[in-house]
Coordinates of C-alpha atoms in Angstrom, one line a residue:
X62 CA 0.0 0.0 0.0
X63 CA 1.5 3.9 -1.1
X64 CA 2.2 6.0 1.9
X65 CA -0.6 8.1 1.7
X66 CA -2.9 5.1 1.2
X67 CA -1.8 4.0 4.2
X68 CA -1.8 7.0 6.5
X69 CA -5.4 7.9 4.7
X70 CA -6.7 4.3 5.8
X71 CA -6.1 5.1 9.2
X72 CA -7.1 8.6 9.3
X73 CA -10.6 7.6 7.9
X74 CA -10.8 3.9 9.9
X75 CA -14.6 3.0 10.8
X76 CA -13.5 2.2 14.4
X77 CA -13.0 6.3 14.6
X78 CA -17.0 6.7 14.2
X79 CA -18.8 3.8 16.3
X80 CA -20.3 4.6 19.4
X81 CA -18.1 4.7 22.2
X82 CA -19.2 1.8 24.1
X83 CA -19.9 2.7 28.5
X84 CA -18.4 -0.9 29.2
X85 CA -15.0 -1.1 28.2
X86 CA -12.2 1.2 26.2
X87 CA -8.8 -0.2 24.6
X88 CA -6.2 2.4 24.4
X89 CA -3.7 2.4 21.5
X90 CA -0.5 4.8 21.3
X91 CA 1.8 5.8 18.1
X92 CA 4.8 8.0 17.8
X93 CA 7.1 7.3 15.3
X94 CA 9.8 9.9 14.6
X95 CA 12.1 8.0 12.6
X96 CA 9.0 7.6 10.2
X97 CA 9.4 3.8 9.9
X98 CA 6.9 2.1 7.5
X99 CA 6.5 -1.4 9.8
X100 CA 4.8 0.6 12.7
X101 CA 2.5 2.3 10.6
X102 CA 1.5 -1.0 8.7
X103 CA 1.0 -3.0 12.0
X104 CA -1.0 -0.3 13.4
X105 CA -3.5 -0.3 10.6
X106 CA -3.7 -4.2 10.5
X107 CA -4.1 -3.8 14.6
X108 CA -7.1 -1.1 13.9
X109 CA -8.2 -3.9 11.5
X110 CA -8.2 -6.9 14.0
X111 CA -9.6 -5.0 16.8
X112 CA -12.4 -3.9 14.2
X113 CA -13.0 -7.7 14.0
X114 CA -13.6 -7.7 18.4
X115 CA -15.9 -5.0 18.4
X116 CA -13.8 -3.2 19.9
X117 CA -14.0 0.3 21.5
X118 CA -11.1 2.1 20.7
X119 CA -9.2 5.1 21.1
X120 CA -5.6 6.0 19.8
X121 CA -3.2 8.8 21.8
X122 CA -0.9 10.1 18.8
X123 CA 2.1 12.2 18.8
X124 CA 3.7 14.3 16.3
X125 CA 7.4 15.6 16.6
X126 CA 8.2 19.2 14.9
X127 CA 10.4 19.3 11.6
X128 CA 10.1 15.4 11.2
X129 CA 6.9 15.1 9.2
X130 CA 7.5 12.4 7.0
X131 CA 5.2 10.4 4.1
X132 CA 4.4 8.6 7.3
X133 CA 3.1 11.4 9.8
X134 CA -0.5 11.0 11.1
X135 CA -2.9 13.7 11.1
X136 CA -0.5 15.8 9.7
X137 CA -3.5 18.4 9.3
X138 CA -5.0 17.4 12.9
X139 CA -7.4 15.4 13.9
X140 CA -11.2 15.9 12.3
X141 CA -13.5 17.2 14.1
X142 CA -15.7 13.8 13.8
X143 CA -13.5 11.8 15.4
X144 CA -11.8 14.5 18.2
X145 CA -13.8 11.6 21.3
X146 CA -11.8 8.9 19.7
X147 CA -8.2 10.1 19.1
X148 CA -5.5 12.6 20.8
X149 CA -3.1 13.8 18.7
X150 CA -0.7 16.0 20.0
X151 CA 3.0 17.5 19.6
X152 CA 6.2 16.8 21.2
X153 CA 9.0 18.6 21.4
X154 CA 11.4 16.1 22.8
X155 CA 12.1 12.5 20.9
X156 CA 11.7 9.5 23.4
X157 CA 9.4 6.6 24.3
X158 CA 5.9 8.2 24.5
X159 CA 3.5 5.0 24.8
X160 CA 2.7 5.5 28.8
X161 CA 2.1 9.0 28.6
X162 CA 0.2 8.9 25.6
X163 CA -2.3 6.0 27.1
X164 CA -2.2 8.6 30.8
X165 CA -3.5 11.4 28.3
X166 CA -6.1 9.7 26.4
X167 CA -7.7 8.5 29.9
X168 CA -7.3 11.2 31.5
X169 CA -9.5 13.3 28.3
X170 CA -11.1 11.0 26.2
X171 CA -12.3 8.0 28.1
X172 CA -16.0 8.3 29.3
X173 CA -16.9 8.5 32.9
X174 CA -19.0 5.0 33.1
X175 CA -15.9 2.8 31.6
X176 CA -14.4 1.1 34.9
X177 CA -11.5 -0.2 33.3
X178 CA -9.2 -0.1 30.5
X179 CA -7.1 -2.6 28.1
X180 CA -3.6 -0.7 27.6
X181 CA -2.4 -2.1 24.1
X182 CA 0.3 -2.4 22.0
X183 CA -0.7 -1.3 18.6
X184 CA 1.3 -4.2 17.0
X185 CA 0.0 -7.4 18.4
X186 CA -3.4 -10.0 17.4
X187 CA -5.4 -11.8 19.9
X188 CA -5.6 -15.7 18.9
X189 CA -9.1 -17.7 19.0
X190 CA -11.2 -15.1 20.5
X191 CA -14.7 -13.3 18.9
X192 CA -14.8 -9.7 21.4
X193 CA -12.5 -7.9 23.0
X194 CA -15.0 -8.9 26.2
X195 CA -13.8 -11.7 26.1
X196 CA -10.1 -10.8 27.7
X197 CA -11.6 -7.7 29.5
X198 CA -13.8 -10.3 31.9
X199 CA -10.7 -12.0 33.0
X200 CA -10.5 -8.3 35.0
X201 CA -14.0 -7.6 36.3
X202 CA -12.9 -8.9 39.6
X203 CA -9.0 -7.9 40.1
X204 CA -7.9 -4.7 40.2
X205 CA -5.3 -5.7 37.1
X206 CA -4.6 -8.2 34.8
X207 CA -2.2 -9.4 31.8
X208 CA -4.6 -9.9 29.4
X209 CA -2.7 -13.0 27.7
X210 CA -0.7 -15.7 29.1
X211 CA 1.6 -16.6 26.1
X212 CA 3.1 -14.3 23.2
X213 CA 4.1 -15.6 19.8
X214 CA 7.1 -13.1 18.2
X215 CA 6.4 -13.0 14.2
X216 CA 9.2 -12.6 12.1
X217 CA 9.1 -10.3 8.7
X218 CA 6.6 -12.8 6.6
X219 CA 4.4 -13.3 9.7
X220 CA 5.7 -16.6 10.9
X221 CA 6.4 -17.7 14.4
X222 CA 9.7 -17.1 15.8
X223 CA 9.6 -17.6 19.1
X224 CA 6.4 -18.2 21.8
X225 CA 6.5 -16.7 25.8
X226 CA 4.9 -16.9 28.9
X227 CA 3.6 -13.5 30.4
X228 CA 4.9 -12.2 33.4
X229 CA 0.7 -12.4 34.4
X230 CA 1.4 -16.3 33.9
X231 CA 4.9 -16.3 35.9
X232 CA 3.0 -14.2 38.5
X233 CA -0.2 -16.5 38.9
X234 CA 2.2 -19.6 39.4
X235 CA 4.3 -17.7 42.1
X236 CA 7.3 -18.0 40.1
X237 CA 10.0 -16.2 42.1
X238 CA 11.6 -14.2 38.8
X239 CA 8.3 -13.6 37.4
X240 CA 9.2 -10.3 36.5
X241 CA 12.5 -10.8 35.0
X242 CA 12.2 -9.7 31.2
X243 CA 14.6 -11.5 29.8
X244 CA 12.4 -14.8 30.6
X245 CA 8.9 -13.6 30.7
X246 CA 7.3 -10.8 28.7
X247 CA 5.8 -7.9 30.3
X248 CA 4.5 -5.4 27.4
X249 CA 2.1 -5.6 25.1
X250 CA -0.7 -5.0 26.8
X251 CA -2.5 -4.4 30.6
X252 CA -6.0 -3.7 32.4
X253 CA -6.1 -1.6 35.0
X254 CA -9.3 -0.3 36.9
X255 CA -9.5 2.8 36.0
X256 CA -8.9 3.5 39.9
X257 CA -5.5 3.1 39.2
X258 CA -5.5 6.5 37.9
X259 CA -7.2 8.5 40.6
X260 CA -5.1 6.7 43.9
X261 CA -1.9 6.2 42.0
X262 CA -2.1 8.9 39.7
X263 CA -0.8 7.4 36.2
X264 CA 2.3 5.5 34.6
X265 CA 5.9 5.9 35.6
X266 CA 7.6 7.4 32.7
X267 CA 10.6 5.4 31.2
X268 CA 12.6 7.7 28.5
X269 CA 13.8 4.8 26.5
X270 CA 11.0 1.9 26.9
X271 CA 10.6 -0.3 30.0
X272 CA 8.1 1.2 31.4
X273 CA 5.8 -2.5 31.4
X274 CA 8.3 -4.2 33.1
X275 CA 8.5 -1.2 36.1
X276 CA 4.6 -1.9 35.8
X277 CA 4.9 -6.0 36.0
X278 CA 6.9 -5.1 38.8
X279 CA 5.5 -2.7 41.0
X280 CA 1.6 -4.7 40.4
X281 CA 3.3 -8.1 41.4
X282 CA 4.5 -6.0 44.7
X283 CA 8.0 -7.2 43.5
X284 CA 10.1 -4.1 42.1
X285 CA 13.2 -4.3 45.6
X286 CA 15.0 -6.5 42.4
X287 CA 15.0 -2.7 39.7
X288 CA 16.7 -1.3 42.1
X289 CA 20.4 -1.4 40.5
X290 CA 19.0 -0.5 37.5
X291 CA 17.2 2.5 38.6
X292 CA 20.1 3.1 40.7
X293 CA 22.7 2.8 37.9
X294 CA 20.8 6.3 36.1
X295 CA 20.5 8.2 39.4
X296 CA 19.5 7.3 43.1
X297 CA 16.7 10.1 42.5
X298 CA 15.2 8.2 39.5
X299 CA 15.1 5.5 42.1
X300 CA 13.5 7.0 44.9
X301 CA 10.8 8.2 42.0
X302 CA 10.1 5.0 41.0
X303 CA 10.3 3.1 45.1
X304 CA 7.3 5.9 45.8
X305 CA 5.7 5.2 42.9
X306 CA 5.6 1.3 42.9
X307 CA 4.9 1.6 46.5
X308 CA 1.2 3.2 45.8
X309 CA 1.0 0.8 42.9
X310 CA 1.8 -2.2 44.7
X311 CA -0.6 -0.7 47.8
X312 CA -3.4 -0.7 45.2
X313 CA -3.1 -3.5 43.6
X314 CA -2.6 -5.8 47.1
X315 CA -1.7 -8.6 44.9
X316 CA -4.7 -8.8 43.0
X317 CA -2.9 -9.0 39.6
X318 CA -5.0 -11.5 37.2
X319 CA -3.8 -13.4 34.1
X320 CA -6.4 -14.4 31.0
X321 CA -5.8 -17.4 29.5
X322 CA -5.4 -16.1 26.1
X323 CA -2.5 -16.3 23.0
X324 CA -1.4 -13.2 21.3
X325 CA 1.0 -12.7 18.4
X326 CA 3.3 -9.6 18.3
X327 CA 3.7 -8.5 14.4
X328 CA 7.7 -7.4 13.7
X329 CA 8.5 -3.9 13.5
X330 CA 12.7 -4.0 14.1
X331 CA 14.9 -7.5 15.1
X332 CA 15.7 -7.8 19.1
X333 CA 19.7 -7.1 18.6
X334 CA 18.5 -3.3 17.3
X335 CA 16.0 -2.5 19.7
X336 CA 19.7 -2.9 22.3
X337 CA 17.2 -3.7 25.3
X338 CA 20.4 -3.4 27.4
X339 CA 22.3 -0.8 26.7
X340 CA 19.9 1.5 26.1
X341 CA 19.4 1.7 29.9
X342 CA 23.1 3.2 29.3
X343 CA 22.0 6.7 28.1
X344 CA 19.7 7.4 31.2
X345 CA 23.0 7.6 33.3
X346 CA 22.7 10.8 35.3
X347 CA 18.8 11.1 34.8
X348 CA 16.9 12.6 37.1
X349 CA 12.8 12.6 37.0
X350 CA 12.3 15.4 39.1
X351 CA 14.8 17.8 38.1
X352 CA 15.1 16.5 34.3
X353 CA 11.7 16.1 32.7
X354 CA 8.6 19.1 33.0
X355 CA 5.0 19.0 31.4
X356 CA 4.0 21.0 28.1
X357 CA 0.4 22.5 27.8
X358 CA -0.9 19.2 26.7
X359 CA 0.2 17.5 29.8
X360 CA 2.9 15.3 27.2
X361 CA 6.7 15.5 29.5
X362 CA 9.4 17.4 28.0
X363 CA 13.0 17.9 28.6
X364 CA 13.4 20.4 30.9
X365 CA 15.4 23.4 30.4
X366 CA 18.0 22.8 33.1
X367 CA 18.3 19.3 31.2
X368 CA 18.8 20.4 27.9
X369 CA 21.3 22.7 29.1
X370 CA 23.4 20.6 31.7
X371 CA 22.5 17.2 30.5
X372 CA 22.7 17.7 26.1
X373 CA 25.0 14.7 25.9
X374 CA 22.3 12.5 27.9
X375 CA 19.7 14.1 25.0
X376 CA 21.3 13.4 22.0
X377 CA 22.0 9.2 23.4
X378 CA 17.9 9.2 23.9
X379 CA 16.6 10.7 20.8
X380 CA 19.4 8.9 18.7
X381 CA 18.0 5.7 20.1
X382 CA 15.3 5.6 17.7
X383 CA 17.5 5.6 14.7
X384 CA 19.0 2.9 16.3
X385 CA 16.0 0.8 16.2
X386 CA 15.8 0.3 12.8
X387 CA 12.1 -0.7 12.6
X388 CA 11.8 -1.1 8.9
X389 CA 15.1 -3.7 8.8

């Protein structure tokens, strides 16, 4: 499909014009500021999928000045049709922007009467299921849940690479490194009551990804063990994220679900580029309170004191995503 087929096909999806549904709401994010084609595609075929659960969706969108490409959404803002179903909004700083993306679109587009809400990853399927109902009742009686138990990884022509347990999984069976990452997988998707908002207050911010396994952790009341990590970029960014997982963990009180269902995760970049390791490198020295402020939209920006004392620290985090190569 041309570029601007593409972009046009999810501009103008049907999902954008159903009626919101007052039972449940699945929450898709996109940024893309390297313009990769693979994201685009697998967002379009995820619209497509969750089309197929009757699902009711609603996508938080970010745009990054002077890096239009032929893959920009909403390039000429969002219509006014569809302004209850997606967010789009600009950024003036290039990291990861999934958690505050899904914090934005709950916080303004989500109606009142939906209690809780199926944080996806706008690249993966749902195996053998007929509605998106059918993972969100796993959660009508925990406060938060993994809505799969297994992941298939698809390689370029959509075959199975590898297959994974969740860290939901790990976590029912009291698996004691059920929130490792490198054996269980923590992303690609979570429902939370939407209390979780209102008594914790939203997602912890990770610059460079992560941010599901902080979540993994701190739900399974088991986050002492990112403490070298957190430590390793600054013992502020620690004591951020201990206060933080503390109110999560005193939320949830271990009433962290699993539902027994597979997904696959469509390929948007090979593992060895996405350099789930070192990337952790160029946070060294970063600082969450002093290093990150709020724009008018409530997106978090580099603060000024940051961009000034700390420019080495924001050139390794925005040149991350070149790194990625997506499209390879």
């Amino acid at each position: 499909m041309p570029n601007d087929s593409l972009v046009s096909a999810i501009e103008a999806h049907a999902l954008w014009s159903r009626p919101r549904s007052t039972s449940h709401a699945v929450v898709l994010a996109h940024f893309n500021p390297c313009g990769y084609r693979r994201p685009v595609q697998n967002l379009l075929r995820t619209l497509d999928h969750l089309a197929d659960l009757d699902a009711s969706v609603y996508l938080g969108h970010a745009r990054f000045p002077n890096r239009d490409t032929g893959y920009t959404l909403f390039k000429q803002g969002v219509d006014e049709a569809i302004k209850m179903r997606v967010l789009s909004v600009t950024s003036e700083s290039v990291w990861f922007m999934k958690e505050p993306l899904w914090d934005l679109v709950e916080r303004t587009l989500i109606p009142a009467e939906v209690t809780a809400l199926l944080l996806l990853d706008a690249d993966v399927h749902f195996d053998s299921i007929r509605s998106i109902e059918d993972v969100l009742r796993t959660a009508v009686h925990a406060r938060a849940a993994h809505p799969y138990s297994h992941v298939k990884y698809l390689d370029q022509t959509g075959r199975t690479m590898s297959r994974r347990k969740s860290m939901g999984l790990a976590h029912s069976h009291s698996d004691p490194l059920a929130t490792d990452p490198r054996r269980f997988q923590a992303g690609f998707g979570m429902v939370l009551q939407r209390s979780f908002w209102t008594d914790v207050g939203g997602l912890f911010f990770a610059p460079v990804g992560g941010g599901d396994t902080l979540l993994c952790s701190a739900l399974a009341g088991n986050y002492v063990h990112m403490e070298s990590e957190l430590v390793a970029q600054s013992q502020a960014n620690w004591r951020a994220y201990k206060r933080w997982a503390d109110s999560v963990s005193e939320w949830c009180m271990n009433d962290f679900a699993v539902a027994d269902f597979e997904i696959s995760h469509a390929y948007h970049g090979s593992h060895e580029n996405r350099l789930y390791d070192v990337r952790r490198d160029y946070l060294r020295g970063f600082d969450l309170t002093t290093d990150v402020v709020h724009d008018p939209n409530g997106l978090p920006q580099w603060s000024p004191s940051a961009r000034r004392t700390k420019a080495s620290m924001v050139r390794r985090v925005e040149g991350y995503f070149s790194l990625r190569r997506e499209d390879e």
